[in-house]
Amino acid sequence: MGLVSKMASNDYVGFTFFVGCMAMMAASVFFFFSMNSYDRKWRTSILVSGLITFIAAVHYWYMRDYWATVGESPTFFRYVDWVLTVPLMCVEFFLILKVAGAKKTLMWRLIFLSVIMLVTGYIGEAVDRDNAWLWGLVSGIAYFVIVYDIWLGKAKKLAQEAGGAVLSAHKTLCWFVLVGWAIYPLGYMAGTPGWYDGLNGLSMDVIYNIGDAINKIGFGLVVYNLAVTASSNNS
Amino acid sequence: MGLVSKMASNDYVGFTFFVGCMAMMAASVFFFFSMNSYDRKWRTSILVSGLITFIAAVHYWYMRDYWATVGESPTFFRYVDWVLTVPLMCVEFFLILKVAGAKKTLMWRLIFLSVIMLVTGYIGEAVDRDNAWLWGLVSGIAYFVIVYDIWLGKAKKLAQEAGGAVLSAHKTLCWFVLVGWAIYPLGYMAGTPGWYDGLNGLSMDVIYNIGDAINKIGFGLVVYNLAVTASSNNS
Ligand SMILES: CC1=C(/C=C/C(C)=C/C=C/C(C)=C/C=O)C(C)(C)CCC1
Ligand SMILES: CC1=C(/C=C/C(C)=C/C=C/C(C)=C/C=O)C(C)(C)CCC1
């Protein structure tokens, strides 16, 4: 058997898995190869952007295949992907605020919250469906605390102290978390097959795939853009 | 058949194999791409950190698949992985102590001890089970000598001469060896199926997988952190 199965021309889920995988691969190569062109203090940030899209690329590779051969939503792989990439996004917040003196505790706090958010979400979605509302609630609270921390808490203050390009990058990333990330709990709440089908046949997977591309590549590009703007020698 | 088999949502062994594989991959990419951002004298250390996680990533790739298709503990692959990565960790001790004038004999001694430890362990676990206690004892003695060497022997003295960031990194690595590595002989001693099952169904493989992630990625990050702290130009 070959590496790729035939795909129906109206299999939008399969299509977005495929395009998503390619886009993540390309973004990774972009971040990895461009990191050394900027000031050393920004390199780790760009590298982490690349790690996020790289991890996603590998998962999309699997998910595309899983969808093609098993024909189900690859919930398991989505969560493995998230549990690795979302904490790395928290690391990004820390890395760009380091110039303003952010402490490692800020990073660990965000990482911890994001792991709580995802582990409880997974339990609600895949293990203990009967209490999905309870797990979803705990997960939602963790999400809320993350949003609070970056929008109004310690991270906000640090961003203001840093000012300039760091402040505006921080603000953009905050919008990603508030708006871009919100599609995931919406998908969770809508988590009954009957409801998905009501969406005119547009599967939740398509929404997740588009959301992931925006949240991962877009997020990485904001960090990249900060590195470009703030590097001392731009020529 | 596709690339991935279906996985039961409560298959924690399969889950940790998968996450472990991804985390090792991501860590390797991180180490490989960041090595050139630091002083040349630390680059080899970061590169070796990356080799350790890279070797593990490939083994986890196989082990995950072995678990999914054969359904047994992949003891053989674990030992192949260890016999390559544990000597490399010994190399790391040498590399960070080179600044204090460590000799190659120190490195070869640790490598030799670690190979003895692993080969006798493998014989006891897979070849001559009847004398598992004897092989385990020899293996344990080798482990003990390694612990002695780095905590109290020659390596300790060199670390103290180097002082500063090297000393504190050395200390952290010593803790990894004493505490993090101790899970492996514990697993060996508990090596009867009946006992595993008693652990509330939490398989020894899950413990090994979590331990490996901490011991390999954590170990590598300590070395990375030393390179960052001790590099002359941090901007
Ligand atoms: C709040 C909440 C959730 C939040 C998930 C989020 C916020 C995921 C973010 C993923 C990202 C950013 C992925 C990659 O780019 C869950 C787990 C669905 C469960 C229900 C409650
Ligand atoms: C003492 C002892 C053992 C020690 C194994 C060790 C210490 C393995 C370390 C592995 C690491 C560090 C792997 C990767 O990160 C064995 C062979 C189980 C046999 C029983 C006695």
Coordinates of C-alpha atoms and ligand atoms in Angstrom, one line a residue:
Chain A
M1 CA 0.0 0.0 0.0
G2 CA 1.1 3.5 -0.7
L3 CA 1.7 6.3 1.7
V4 CA -1.5 8.2 0.7
S5 CA -4.9 6.9 0.3
K6 CA -7.3 8.2 -2.4
M7 CA -9.3 11.2 -1.1
A8 CA -12.8 12.0 -2.1
S9 CA -13.0 15.5 -3.7
N10 CA -15.5 16.7 -1.1
D11 CA -13.6 15.3 1.9
Y12 CA -12.9 18.7 3.5
V13 CA -11.7 17.2 6.7
G14 CA -9.0 15.1 4.8
F15 CA -8.2 18.2 2.7
T16 CA -7.6 20.5 5.7
F17 CA -5.5 17.8 7.4
F18 CA -3.4 17.6 4.4
V19 CA -3.0 21.4 3.9
G20 CA -2.5 21.9 7.6
C21 CA 0.3 19.4 7.6
M22 CA 2.1 21.0 4.7
A23 CA 1.6 24.5 6.1
M24 CA 3.0 23.5 9.5
M25 CA 6.1 21.8 7.8
A26 CA 6.8 24.9 5.8
A27 CA 6.4 27.2 8.7
S28 CA 8.8 25.1 10.7
V29 CA 11.5 25.2 8.0
F30 CA 10.9 29.0 7.9
F31 CA 11.4 29.5 11.6
F32 CA 14.3 27.1 11.9
F33 CA 16.3 28.6 9.1
S34 CA 15.6 32.2 9.8
M35 CA 16.4 32.2 13.5
N36 CA 20.1 32.9 13.2
S37 CA 19.5 36.0 11.2
Y38 CA 18.4 38.0 14.3
D39 CA 19.8 39.1 17.6
R40 CA 20.7 36.3 19.8
K41 CA 18.2 37.2 22.5
W42 CA 15.4 36.6 20.1
R43 CA 16.6 33.3 18.7
T44 CA 15.2 31.0 21.3
S45 CA 11.8 32.6 20.8
I46 CA 11.9 32.0 17.0
L47 CA 13.1 28.5 17.7
V48 CA 10.2 27.8 20.0
S49 CA 7.8 29.1 17.3
G50 CA 9.4 26.5 15.0
L51 CA 9.1 23.7 17.6
I52 CA 5.4 24.4 17.9
T53 CA 4.7 24.1 14.2
F54 CA 7.1 21.2 14.0
I55 CA 5.3 19.2 16.6
A56 CA 2.0 20.1 14.9
A57 CA 3.4 19.0 11.5
V58 CA 4.2 15.5 12.9
H59 CA 0.7 15.2 14.5
Y60 CA -1.0 16.4 11.4
W61 CA 0.9 13.8 9.4
Y62 CA -0.6 11.1 11.7
M63 CA -4.0 12.7 11.9
R64 CA -4.3 12.9 8.2
D65 CA -3.5 9.2 8.0
Y66 CA -5.8 8.3 10.8
W67 CA -8.6 10.1 9.2
A68 CA -8.0 8.4 5.9
T69 CA -7.7 4.9 7.2
V70 CA -9.9 4.8 10.3
G71 CA -12.4 7.5 9.3
E72 CA -12.8 9.0 12.8
S73 CA -11.9 12.2 14.5
P74 CA -8.4 11.8 15.9
T75 CA -9.2 13.3 19.3
F76 CA -6.4 11.5 21.0
F77 CA -3.7 13.0 18.7
R78 CA -5.2 16.4 19.0
Y79 CA -4.8 16.4 22.7
V80 CA -1.2 15.0 22.6
D81 CA -0.4 17.8 20.2
W82 CA -2.0 20.4 22.5
V83 CA -0.4 19.1 25.6
L84 CA 3.0 19.7 24.0
T85 CA 2.3 22.9 22.0
V86 CA 0.2 24.9 24.4
P87 CA 2.8 24.8 27.2
L88 CA 5.3 25.9 24.6
M89 CA 3.1 28.9 23.8
C90 CA 3.2 29.8 27.5
V91 CA 7.0 29.6 27.2
E92 CA 6.8 32.1 24.4
F93 CA 5.0 34.6 26.7
F94 CA 7.8 34.2 29.1
L95 CA 10.6 34.5 26.5
I96 CA 9.4 37.8 25.1
L97 CA 8.8 39.2 28.6
K98 CA 12.3 38.2 29.8
V99 CA 13.7 41.5 28.5
A100 CA 11.4 43.2 31.1
G101 CA 12.7 40.8 33.8
A102 CA 10.0 38.1 33.8
K103 CA 10.7 35.4 36.3
K104 CA 10.5 31.6 35.6
T105 CA 7.7 31.3 38.1
L106 CA 5.5 33.2 35.7
M107 CA 6.3 30.6 33.0
W108 CA 5.7 27.6 35.3
R109 CA 2.4 29.1 36.4
L110 CA 1.1 29.4 32.9
I111 CA 2.4 26.0 32.0
F112 CA 0.8 24.4 35.0
L113 CA -2.5 26.1 34.2
S114 CA -2.4 25.0 30.6
V115 CA -1.7 21.4 31.5
I116 CA -4.6 21.4 34.0
M117 CA -6.8 22.9 31.3
L118 CA -5.9 20.2 28.8
V119 CA -5.8 17.1 31.0
T120 CA -9.2 17.9 32.5
G121 CA -10.5 18.6 29.0
Y122 CA -9.3 15.2 27.8
I123 CA -10.8 13.4 30.7
G124 CA -14.2 15.1 30.0
E125 CA -14.0 14.4 26.2
A126 CA -12.6 10.9 26.1
V127 CA -12.5 9.1 29.5
D128 CA -15.4 10.3 31.7
R129 CA -18.0 11.6 29.3
D130 CA -20.8 11.4 31.8
N131 CA -19.3 14.2 33.7
A132 CA -18.2 16.2 30.7
W133 CA -19.8 19.4 32.1
L134 CA -17.7 19.1 35.3
W135 CA -14.4 18.5 33.6
G136 CA -15.2 21.2 31.1
L137 CA -15.9 23.6 33.9
V138 CA -12.6 22.9 35.6
S139 CA -10.8 23.2 32.3
G140 CA -12.6 26.4 31.6
I141 CA -11.6 27.9 34.9
A142 CA -8.0 27.2 34.1
Y143 CA -8.4 28.8 30.7
F144 CA -10.0 31.8 32.4
V145 CA -7.1 32.2 34.8
I146 CA -4.6 32.1 31.9
V147 CA -6.6 34.8 30.1
Y148 CA -6.7 36.9 33.2
D149 CA -2.9 36.5 33.9
I150 CA -1.9 37.7 30.5
W151 CA -4.5 40.3 30.0
L152 CA -4.6 41.9 33.4
G153 CA -2.1 40.2 35.7
K154 CA 1.6 40.1 36.1
A155 CA 2.4 39.5 32.5
K156 CA 0.5 42.6 31.5
K157 CA 2.5 44.7 33.9
L158 CA 5.8 43.3 32.5
A159 CA 4.7 44.0 29.0
Q160 CA 3.9 47.6 29.8
E161 CA 7.3 48.0 31.5
A162 CA 9.0 46.7 28.4
G163 CA 6.9 48.9 26.1
G164 CA 7.4 49.4 22.4
A165 CA 7.6 46.3 20.1
V166 CA 7.3 43.9 23.1
L167 CA 4.1 45.5 24.3
S168 CA 2.4 45.4 21.0
A169 CA 3.5 41.8 20.3
H170 CA 2.2 40.8 23.8
K171 CA -1.1 42.5 23.0
T172 CA -1.5 40.6 19.8
L173 CA -0.7 37.3 21.5
C174 CA -3.3 38.1 24.1
W175 CA -5.9 38.4 21.4
F176 CA -4.9 35.0 20.0
V177 CA -5.5 33.5 23.4
L178 CA -8.8 35.2 23.9
V179 CA -10.3 34.8 20.5
G180 CA -8.3 32.2 18.7
W181 CA -8.3 29.7 21.5
A182 CA -12.0 30.2 22.2
I183 CA -13.0 27.9 19.3
Y184 CA -11.7 24.9 21.3
P185 CA -14.1 25.1 24.2
L186 CA -16.9 26.0 21.7
G187 CA -16.1 22.8 19.9
Y188 CA -16.1 20.9 23.2
M189 CA -19.5 22.3 24.2
A190 CA -20.9 21.4 20.8
G191 CA -19.4 17.9 21.3
T192 CA -22.4 15.8 20.2
P193 CA -22.4 14.2 16.8
G194 CA -25.9 15.4 16.2
W195 CA -25.0 19.0 16.6
Y196 CA -21.9 18.8 14.3
D197 CA -24.0 17.3 11.6
G198 CA -26.4 20.3 12.0
L199 CA -23.5 22.6 11.0
N200 CA -24.4 21.9 7.3
G201 CA -22.0 19.0 7.2
L202 CA -19.1 21.2 8.2
S203 CA -17.2 19.0 10.6
M204 CA -15.7 20.3 13.8
D205 CA -12.4 18.9 12.5
V206 CA -12.4 21.5 9.7
I207 CA -12.9 24.3 12.3
Y208 CA -10.1 22.9 14.5
N209 CA -7.8 22.5 11.6
I210 CA -8.3 26.1 10.4
G211 CA -8.1 27.3 14.0
D212 CA -4.9 25.4 14.7
A213 CA -3.2 26.8 11.6
I214 CA -4.1 30.4 12.7
N215 CA -3.2 29.8 16.3
K216 CA 0.1 28.1 15.7
I217 CA 1.6 29.7 12.6
G218 CA 0.0 33.1 13.3
F219 CA 1.3 33.1 16.9
G220 CA 4.8 32.1 15.7
L221 CA 4.8 34.9 13.1
V222 CA 3.9 37.5 15.7
V223 CA 7.0 36.4 17.7
Y224 CA 9.0 36.3 14.5
N225 CA 7.9 39.8 13.7
L226 CA 8.9 41.1 17.1
A227 CA 12.4 39.6 16.6
V228 CA 12.7 41.3 13.2
T229 CA 11.5 44.7 14.5
A230 CA 13.6 44.6 17.7
S231 CA 16.9 43.3 16.3
S232 CA 19.6 45.9 16.4
N233 CA 20.8 45.5 12.9
N234 CA 18.1 45.2 10.4
S235 CA 20.0 45.4 7.2
Chain B
M1 CA -2.7 -0.5 7.1
G2 CA -2.0 3.1 8.0
L3 CA 0.7 4.6 10.0
V4 CA -1.1 4.6 13.3
S5 CA -3.2 1.9 14.9
K6 CA -6.2 2.8 16.8
M7 CA -5.5 3.3 20.5
A8 CA -7.8 2.7 23.4
S9 CA -8.5 5.9 25.3
N10 CA -7.3 4.2 28.5
D11 CA -4.1 2.8 27.0
Y12 CA -1.7 4.8 29.1
V13 CA 1.3 2.9 28.0
G14 CA 0.6 3.6 24.4
F15 CA -0.1 7.2 25.3
T16 CA 3.1 7.8 27.1
F17 CA 5.1 6.1 24.3
F18 CA 3.5 8.4 21.8
V19 CA 3.9 11.6 23.9
G20 CA 7.5 10.5 24.8
C21 CA 8.4 10.1 21.2
M22 CA 7.1 13.5 20.2
A23 CA 8.7 15.2 23.2
M24 CA 12.1 13.6 22.4
M25 CA 11.8 14.7 18.8
A26 CA 11.0 18.3 19.7
A27 CA 13.8 18.3 22.3
S28 CA 16.3 17.1 19.7
V29 CA 15.3 19.8 17.2
F30 CA 15.6 22.3 20.0
F31 CA 19.2 21.2 21.0
F32 CA 20.4 20.9 17.4
F33 CA 19.2 24.3 16.3
S34 CA 20.2 26.2 19.4
M35 CA 23.8 24.9 19.8
N36 CA 25.4 27.4 17.6
S37 CA 24.0 30.4 19.6
Y38 CA 26.4 29.7 22.4
D39 CA 30.2 29.8 23.0
R40 CA 32.0 27.2 21.1
K41 CA 33.3 25.4 24.1
W42 CA 29.7 24.5 25.1
R43 CA 28.5 23.5 21.6
T44 CA 29.5 19.8 21.8
S45 CA 27.7 19.5 25.2
I46 CA 24.5 20.8 23.7
L47 CA 25.0 18.6 20.6
V48 CA 25.4 15.5 22.8
S49 CA 22.2 16.5 24.7
G50 CA 20.5 16.5 21.3
L51 CA 22.0 13.1 20.4
I52 CA 20.6 11.6 23.5
T53 CA 17.1 12.7 22.9
F54 CA 17.4 11.9 19.2
I55 CA 18.4 8.3 19.8
A56 CA 15.5 8.1 22.3
A57 CA 13.1 9.5 19.8
V58 CA 13.9 6.8 17.3
H59 CA 13.6 4.1 19.9
Y60 CA 10.3 5.5 21.1
W61 CA 9.1 5.5 17.6
Y62 CA 9.8 1.7 17.5
M63 CA 8.6 1.0 21.0
R64 CA 5.3 2.8 20.4
D65 CA 4.7 0.7 17.3
Y66 CA 5.9 -2.5 19.0
W67 CA 3.5 -1.9 21.9
A68 CA 0.6 -1.2 19.5
T69 CA 1.1 -4.3 17.3
V70 CA 2.7 -6.9 19.6
G71 CA 1.3 -5.7 22.9
E72 CA 4.3 -6.5 25.0
S73 CA 6.9 -4.5 26.9
P74 CA 9.7 -3.7 24.5
T75 CA 12.5 -4.7 26.9
F76 CA 14.9 -5.3 24.1
F77 CA 14.5 -1.8 22.6
R78 CA 14.8 -0.2 26.0
Y79 CA 18.2 -1.7 26.6
V80 CA 19.4 -0.8 23.1
D81 CA 18.4 2.7 23.8
W82 CA 20.1 2.7 27.2
V83 CA 23.3 1.2 26.0
L84 CA 23.7 4.1 23.6
T85 CA 22.3 7.0 25.7
V86 CA 23.7 6.2 29.1
P87 CA 27.3 6.2 28.0
L88 CA 26.5 9.5 26.2
M89 CA 25.4 10.9 29.6
C90 CA 28.7 9.9 31.0
V91 CA 30.3 11.8 28.1
E92 CA 28.3 14.9 29.3
F93 CA 29.8 14.7 32.7
F94 CA 33.3 14.7 31.1
L95 CA 32.4 17.6 28.7
I96 CA 31.2 20.0 31.4
L97 CA 34.2 19.2 33.6
K98 CA 36.7 19.6 30.8
V99 CA 37.0 23.3 31.6
A100 CA 38.4 22.2 35.0
G101 CA 40.9 19.9 33.2
A102 CA 39.1 16.5 33.3
K103 CA 41.0 13.7 31.7
K104 CA 39.6 11.3 29.1
T105 CA 40.3 8.4 31.6
L106 CA 37.5 9.8 33.8
M107 CA 35.1 9.6 30.8
W108 CA 36.2 6.0 29.8
R109 CA 35.8 4.8 33.4
L110 CA 32.3 6.1 33.6
I111 CA 31.4 4.7 30.2
F112 CA 32.9 1.3 31.1
L113 CA 30.9 1.2 34.3
S114 CA 27.7 2.1 32.6
V115 CA 28.1 -0.6 30.0
I116 CA 28.8 -3.2 32.7
M117 CA 25.7 -2.0 34.5
L118 CA 23.5 -2.3 31.4
V119 CA 24.9 -5.5 29.9
T120 CA 24.6 -7.4 33.2
G121 CA 21.2 -5.9 33.8
Y122 CA 20.0 -7.2 30.4
I123 CA 21.4 -10.7 31.0
G124 CA 19.5 -10.8 34.2
E125 CA 16.3 -9.5 32.8
A126 CA 16.2 -11.3 29.4
V127 CA 18.7 -14.1 29.1
D128 CA 19.4 -15.8 32.5
R129 CA 16.4 -15.0 34.5
D130 CA 17.1 -17.7 37.0
N131 CA 20.1 -15.8 38.3
A132 CA 18.4 -12.4 38.1
W133 CA 19.5 -11.5 41.6
L134 CA 23.2 -12.2 40.8
W135 CA 23.2 -10.1 37.6
G136 CA 21.2 -7.4 39.3
L137 CA 23.7 -7.3 42.1
V138 CA 26.7 -6.9 39.7
S139 CA 24.7 -4.2 37.8
G140 CA 23.8 -2.5 41.1
I141 CA 27.5 -2.4 42.1
A142 CA 28.5 -0.7 38.9
Y143 CA 25.6 1.8 39.4
F144 CA 26.9 2.4 42.9
V145 CA 30.4 3.1 41.7
I146 CA 29.1 5.6 39.2
V147 CA 27.1 7.3 41.9
Y148 CA 30.2 7.3 44.1
D149 CA 32.5 8.7 41.4
I150 CA 30.4 11.6 40.6
W151 CA 29.2 12.5 44.1
L152 CA 32.4 12.0 46.0
G153 CA 35.2 10.9 43.7
K154 CA 37.4 12.6 41.1
A155 CA 34.5 14.2 39.2
K156 CA 33.3 15.9 42.4
K157 CA 36.8 17.4 43.0
L158 CA 37.0 18.7 39.4
A159 CA 33.5 20.3 39.7
Q160 CA 34.6 22.1 42.8
E161 CA 37.7 23.4 41.1
A162 CA 35.6 24.7 38.3
G163 CA 33.1 26.3 40.7
G164 CA 30.3 28.6 39.7
A165 CA 27.8 27.5 37.0
V166 CA 29.7 24.3 36.3
L167 CA 29.6 23.2 39.9
S168 CA 25.9 23.8 40.2
A169 CA 25.1 22.0 36.9
H170 CA 27.2 19.1 38.1
K171 CA 25.3 18.9 41.3
T172 CA 22.0 18.9 39.5
L173 CA 23.2 16.1 37.2
C174 CA 24.3 14.2 40.3
W175 CA 20.8 14.3 41.6
F176 CA 19.4 13.0 38.3
V177 CA 21.7 10.0 38.6
L178 CA 20.9 9.3 42.2
V179 CA 17.2 9.9 42.1
G180 CA 16.1 9.8 38.5
W181 CA 18.0 6.7 37.6
A182 CA 16.9 4.8 40.7
I183 CA 13.6 4.1 39.1
Y184 CA 15.2 1.6 36.8
P185 CA 16.6 -0.8 39.4
L186 CA 13.3 -0.5 41.3
G187 CA 11.5 -1.6 38.2
Y188 CA 13.9 -4.4 37.7
M189 CA 13.4 -5.6 41.3
A190 CA 9.6 -5.4 40.9
G191 CA 10.1 -7.4 37.7
T192 CA 7.3 -9.9 38.1
P193 CA 4.0 -9.4 36.2
G194 CA 2.0 -10.1 39.4
W195 CA 3.5 -7.2 41.2
Y196 CA 3.1 -4.7 38.3
D197 CA -0.6 -5.5 38.1
G198 CA -0.8 -4.7 41.8
L199 CA 0.2 -1.1 41.1
N200 CA -3.4 -0.4 40.3
G201 CA -2.9 -1.4 36.7
L202 CA -0.2 1.3 36.2
S203 CA 2.3 -0.5 34.2
M204 CA 6.0 -0.3 34.8
D205 CA 6.3 1.0 31.2
V206 CA 4.4 4.1 32.1
I207 CA 6.9 4.7 34.9
Y208 CA 9.8 4.1 32.7
N209 CA 8.4 6.4 30.0
I210 CA 7.9 9.3 32.4
G211 CA 11.3 8.6 34.0
D212 CA 13.0 8.5 30.6
A213 CA 11.5 11.9 29.6
I214 CA 12.7 13.5 32.8
N215 CA 16.1 11.8 32.7
K216 CA 16.9 12.6 29.1
I217 CA 15.2 15.9 28.4
G218 CA 15.8 17.2 31.9
F219 CA 19.4 16.2 31.9
G220 CA 19.9 17.8 28.5
L221 CA 18.2 21.0 29.7
V222 CA 20.6 21.3 32.6
V223 CA 23.5 21.1 30.3
Y224 CA 21.8 23.6 27.9
N225 CA 21.2 26.0 30.8
L226 CA 24.8 25.8 31.8
A227 CA 25.8 26.8 28.3
V228 CA 23.4 29.7 28.3
T229 CA 24.6 31.0 31.7
A230 CA 28.3 30.5 31.0
S231 CA 28.4 31.9 27.5
S232 CA 30.3 35.1 27.3
N233 CA 27.9 37.1 25.2
N234 CA 24.3 36.8 26.2
S235 CA 22.7 39.4 24.2
Ligands
LIG1 C1 -11.3 25.8 27.9 C2 -11.6 24.3 27.5 C3 -10.7 23.7 26.6 C4 -9.7 24.5 26.0 C5 -8.8 24.2 25.0 C6 -7.8 25.1 24.5 C7 -7.8 26.5 24.9 C8 -7.0 24.6 23.6 C9 -6.0 25.3 22.9 C10 -5.3 24.8 21.9 C11 -4.4 25.4 21.1 C12 -4.0 26.8 21.2 C13 -3.8 24.7 20.2 C14 -2.9 25.0 19.2 O1 -2.6 25.8 18.6 C15 -11.0 22.2 26.2 C16 -9.7 21.4 26.5 C17 -11.4 22.1 24.8 C18 -12.0 21.6 27.1 C19 -13.2 22.5 27.4 C20 -12.8 23.7 28.1
LIG2 C1 21.2 -0.6 38.8 C2 20.5 -1.6 37.9 C3 20.0 -1.2 36.7 C4 20.2 0.2 36.3 C5 19.7 0.8 35.2 C6 19.9 2.2 35.0 C7 20.5 3.1 36.0 C8 19.4 2.7 33.8 C9 19.5 4.1 33.4 C10 18.9 4.4 32.3 C11 18.8 5.8 31.9 C12 19.3 6.9 32.6 C13 18.1 5.9 30.7 C14 17.8 7.1 30.1 O1 17.5 8.2 30.3 C15 19.3 -2.2 35.8 C16 20.0 -2.3 34.4 C17 17.8 -1.9 35.6 C18 19.4 -3.7 36.3 C19 19.2 -3.7 37.8 C20 20.3 -2.9 38.5

